[in-house]
Short mmCIF file of C-alpha atoms in Angstrom, two decimals:
data_model
loop_
_atom_site.label_atom_id
_atom_site.label_comp_id
_atom_site.label_asym_id
_atom_site.label_seq_id
_atom_site.Cartn_x
_atom_site.Cartn_y
_atom_site.Cartn_z
CA PHE A 380 0.00 0.00 0.00
CA LYS A 381 1.22 3.51 -0.62
CA THR A 382 0.50 7.17 -0.13
CA ASP A 383 2.18 10.09 -1.87
CA ARG A 384 5.41 9.66 0.10
CA LEU A 385 4.99 6.49 2.15
CA LEU A 386 4.96 2.75 1.66
CA LEU A 387 2.83 0.79 4.14
CA ARG A 388 3.78 -2.86 4.08
CA ALA A 389 3.43 -6.01 6.13
CA PHE A 390 5.58 -6.61 9.18
CA LYS A 391 8.61 -8.88 8.76
CA GLU A 392 10.65 -10.40 11.56
CA SER A 393 13.66 -8.48 10.26
CA ASP A 394 11.82 -5.25 11.22
CA MET A 395 12.18 -5.95 14.94
CA ASP A 396 15.47 -4.08 15.34
CA ASN A 397 13.94 -0.89 13.92
CA ILE A 398 10.77 -1.29 15.97
CA MET A 399 12.66 -1.89 19.21
CA GLU A 400 14.94 1.07 18.52
CA LEU A 401 11.83 3.22 18.05
CA MET A 402 10.11 1.87 21.17
CA ASN A 403 13.28 2.40 23.22
CA ASP A 404 13.62 6.02 22.12
CA ALA A 405 13.10 8.19 25.20
CA ARG A 406 11.36 10.80 23.00
CA VAL A 407 8.82 8.24 21.74
CA GLN A 408 8.10 6.08 24.79
CA PRO A 409 6.20 8.75 26.75
CA PHE A 410 3.71 9.06 23.87
CA ILE A 411 3.01 5.36 23.37
CA SER A 412 3.04 3.73 26.79
CA MET A 413 1.55 4.13 30.23
CA ASP A 414 4.33 1.96 31.65
CA TYR A 415 7.50 3.26 33.23
CA ILE A 416 9.87 4.86 30.77
CA ALA A 417 12.61 2.24 30.76
CA PRO A 418 14.66 0.18 28.32
CA LEU A 419 12.72 -2.64 26.69
CA GLY A 420 14.92 -5.70 26.36
CA PRO A 421 14.96 -8.98 24.43
CA ALA A 422 12.18 -10.61 26.48
CA TYR A 423 9.83 -7.72 25.69
CA ALA A 424 10.86 -7.85 22.03
CA GLN A 425 10.00 -11.56 21.83
CA LEU A 426 6.54 -11.02 23.39
CA PHE A 427 5.90 -8.05 21.13
CA LYS A 428 6.94 -9.98 18.02
CA LYS A 429 4.79 -12.98 19.04
CA ASN A 430 1.78 -10.68 19.43
CA LEU A 431 2.39 -9.08 16.02
CA LEU A 432 2.67 -12.45 14.31
CA GLU A 433 -0.13 -14.31 16.09
CA ASN A 434 -2.83 -11.78 16.98
CA GLU A 435 -5.37 -12.09 14.19
CA LYS A 436 -7.24 -9.02 15.42
CA VAL A 437 -4.31 -6.70 14.71
CA ILE A 438 -3.16 -5.64 11.27
CA THR A 439 0.38 -4.28 11.48
CA PHE A 440 1.92 -2.01 8.87
CA LEU A 441 5.52 -0.92 8.68
CA ILE A 442 5.82 2.64 7.45
CA GLU A 443 8.70 3.39 5.08
CA THR A 444 9.61 6.23 2.77
CA PHE A 445 8.34 5.36 -0.67
CA ASP A 446 11.43 6.40 -2.59
CA THR A 447 14.28 5.18 -0.34
CA HIS A 448 12.51 2.53 1.82
CA GLU A 449 13.83 4.08 5.03
CA PHE A 450 12.05 3.05 8.23
CA VAL A 451 9.59 5.72 9.40
CA GLY A 452 7.49 3.87 11.97
CA GLN A 453 4.75 1.39 12.64
CA MET A 454 0.97 1.46 12.48
CA ASN A 455 -1.45 -1.00 14.03
CA LEU A 456 -5.11 -1.33 13.19
CA ALA A 457 -6.76 -3.47 15.84
CA LEU A 458 -10.15 -4.96 14.97
CA VAL A 459 -11.17 -5.03 18.62
CA ASN A 460 -14.92 -5.28 18.20
CA ARG A 461 -15.86 -7.11 15.02
CA LYS A 462 -19.59 -7.26 15.77
CA ASN A 463 -19.83 -3.48 16.08
CA ARG A 464 -17.12 -2.83 13.49
CA ASP A 465 -15.03 -0.67 15.82
CA ALA A 466 -11.29 -0.64 15.16
CA GLU A 467 -8.50 1.09 17.05
CA CYS A 468 -5.55 2.81 15.44
CA LEU A 469 -2.04 3.30 16.81
CA ILE A 470 0.70 5.10 14.91
CA MET A 471 4.26 5.68 16.08
CA THR A 472 6.91 7.39 14.01
CA SER A 473 10.59 7.99 14.50
CA PRO A 474 11.50 11.49 15.71
CA ARG A 475 13.70 11.75 12.62
CA TRP A 476 10.49 12.06 10.59
CA TRP A 477 8.48 14.32 12.92
CA ASN A 478 7.23 17.70 11.68
CA ILE A 479 7.15 16.84 7.96
CA GLY A 480 3.63 15.41 7.72
CA PHE A 481 4.38 11.68 7.63
CA GLY A 482 2.21 11.06 10.72
CA SER A 483 -0.65 12.96 9.10
CA GLU A 484 -0.22 11.05 5.85
CA ALA A 485 -0.20 7.68 7.63
CA ALA A 486 -3.20 8.61 9.78
CA ALA A 487 -5.23 9.76 6.76
CA TRP A 488 -4.44 6.50 4.99
CA CYS A 489 -5.45 4.52 8.10
CA VAL A 490 -8.83 6.26 8.32
CA ASP A 491 -9.52 5.67 4.64
CA TYR A 492 -8.42 2.03 4.80
CA ALA A 493 -10.46 1.29 7.95
CA PHE A 494 -13.70 2.60 6.44
CA ARG A 495 -13.27 1.85 2.74
CA GLU A 496 -11.51 -1.53 2.82
CA LEU A 497 -12.44 -2.98 6.21
CA ASP A 498 -15.99 -1.58 6.33
CA GLN A 499 -15.58 -0.31 9.87
CA HIS A 500 -18.33 1.70 11.50
CA ARG A 501 -15.96 3.53 13.89
CA LEU A 502 -12.27 4.14 14.30
CA SER A 503 -11.15 4.82 17.86
CA LEU A 504 -7.90 5.82 19.50
CA SER A 505 -6.45 7.16 22.69
CA VAL A 506 -3.86 9.88 23.04
CA PHE A 507 -2.08 11.39 26.02
CA GLY A 508 -3.00 14.94 26.96
CA GLY A 509 0.69 15.85 26.86
CA ASN A 510 0.73 15.39 23.08
CA PRO A 511 -1.26 18.44 21.85
CA ARG A 512 0.13 18.34 18.29
CA VAL A 513 -1.26 14.85 17.74
CA ILE A 514 -4.57 15.75 19.40
CA ASP A 515 -4.84 18.69 17.00
CA LEU A 516 -4.02 16.42 14.05
CA TYR A 517 -6.78 13.97 14.96
CA ARG A 518 -9.29 16.80 15.44
CA ARG A 519 -8.43 18.21 12.00
CA MET A 520 -9.05 14.75 10.56
CA GLY A 521 -12.55 14.68 12.06
CA PHE A 522 -11.96 12.68 15.24
CA GLU A 523 -14.09 13.82 18.15
CA GLN A 524 -13.25 13.56 21.80
CA GLU A 525 -15.51 11.00 23.45
CA GLY A 526 -14.04 10.84 26.92
CA VAL A 527 -11.19 11.67 29.22
CA LYS A 528 -9.55 9.59 31.89
CA LYS A 529 -8.32 12.39 34.17
CA LYS A 530 -4.77 12.33 35.51
CA ALA A 531 -4.33 8.71 34.45
CA ASN A 532 -0.72 8.73 33.26
CA TRP A 533 2.37 9.86 35.15
CA ASN A 534 4.72 11.40 32.62
CA HIS A 535 7.82 13.57 33.13
CA GLY A 536 6.97 14.39 36.73
CA LYS A 537 3.30 15.26 36.32
CA TRP A 538 -0.08 13.66 35.74
CA GLU A 539 -1.66 13.85 32.31
CA ASP A 540 -5.06 12.88 30.96
CA VAL A 541 -5.75 10.06 28.55
CA ILE A 542 -8.11 11.31 25.86
CA PHE A 543 -10.37 8.93 23.94
CA MET A 544 -11.33 9.97 20.42
CA ALA A 545 -13.26 8.43 17.53
CA ILE A 546 -14.49 9.12 14.05
#
């Protein structure tokens, strides 16, 4: 699958080094996890890889630049409620590619794919209150805030909300 500048392809086991480097980046971890910010080692990598390969409810895409095939990030589309056709989206990109629109491009593709190809009724996500740029992106795309879990995540010495959004 492709967008103007991105290639979205299936996960391969050889992608694990890039994914673990991304997930171990101290700039990325606070935006993707409610766990302690700490190094994720080989045991975590094995569990994560097993989940990617065996969880039939999750479609995983590796995000690469279209022209040079450089690793940009990962996107998951979890078909969490098949009866009600409600999927959840998670996108994480390397800080190297922040601020140039790759996250927006991947998110727009995800929304289109979820509704057009997977016939979903809803697409849901959660985002930490300490990530206002991403919250703004999702609002511009048409996501609406549906709920807030107040002061639910300890991050960089303060409590932040977890915001639930859907389109």
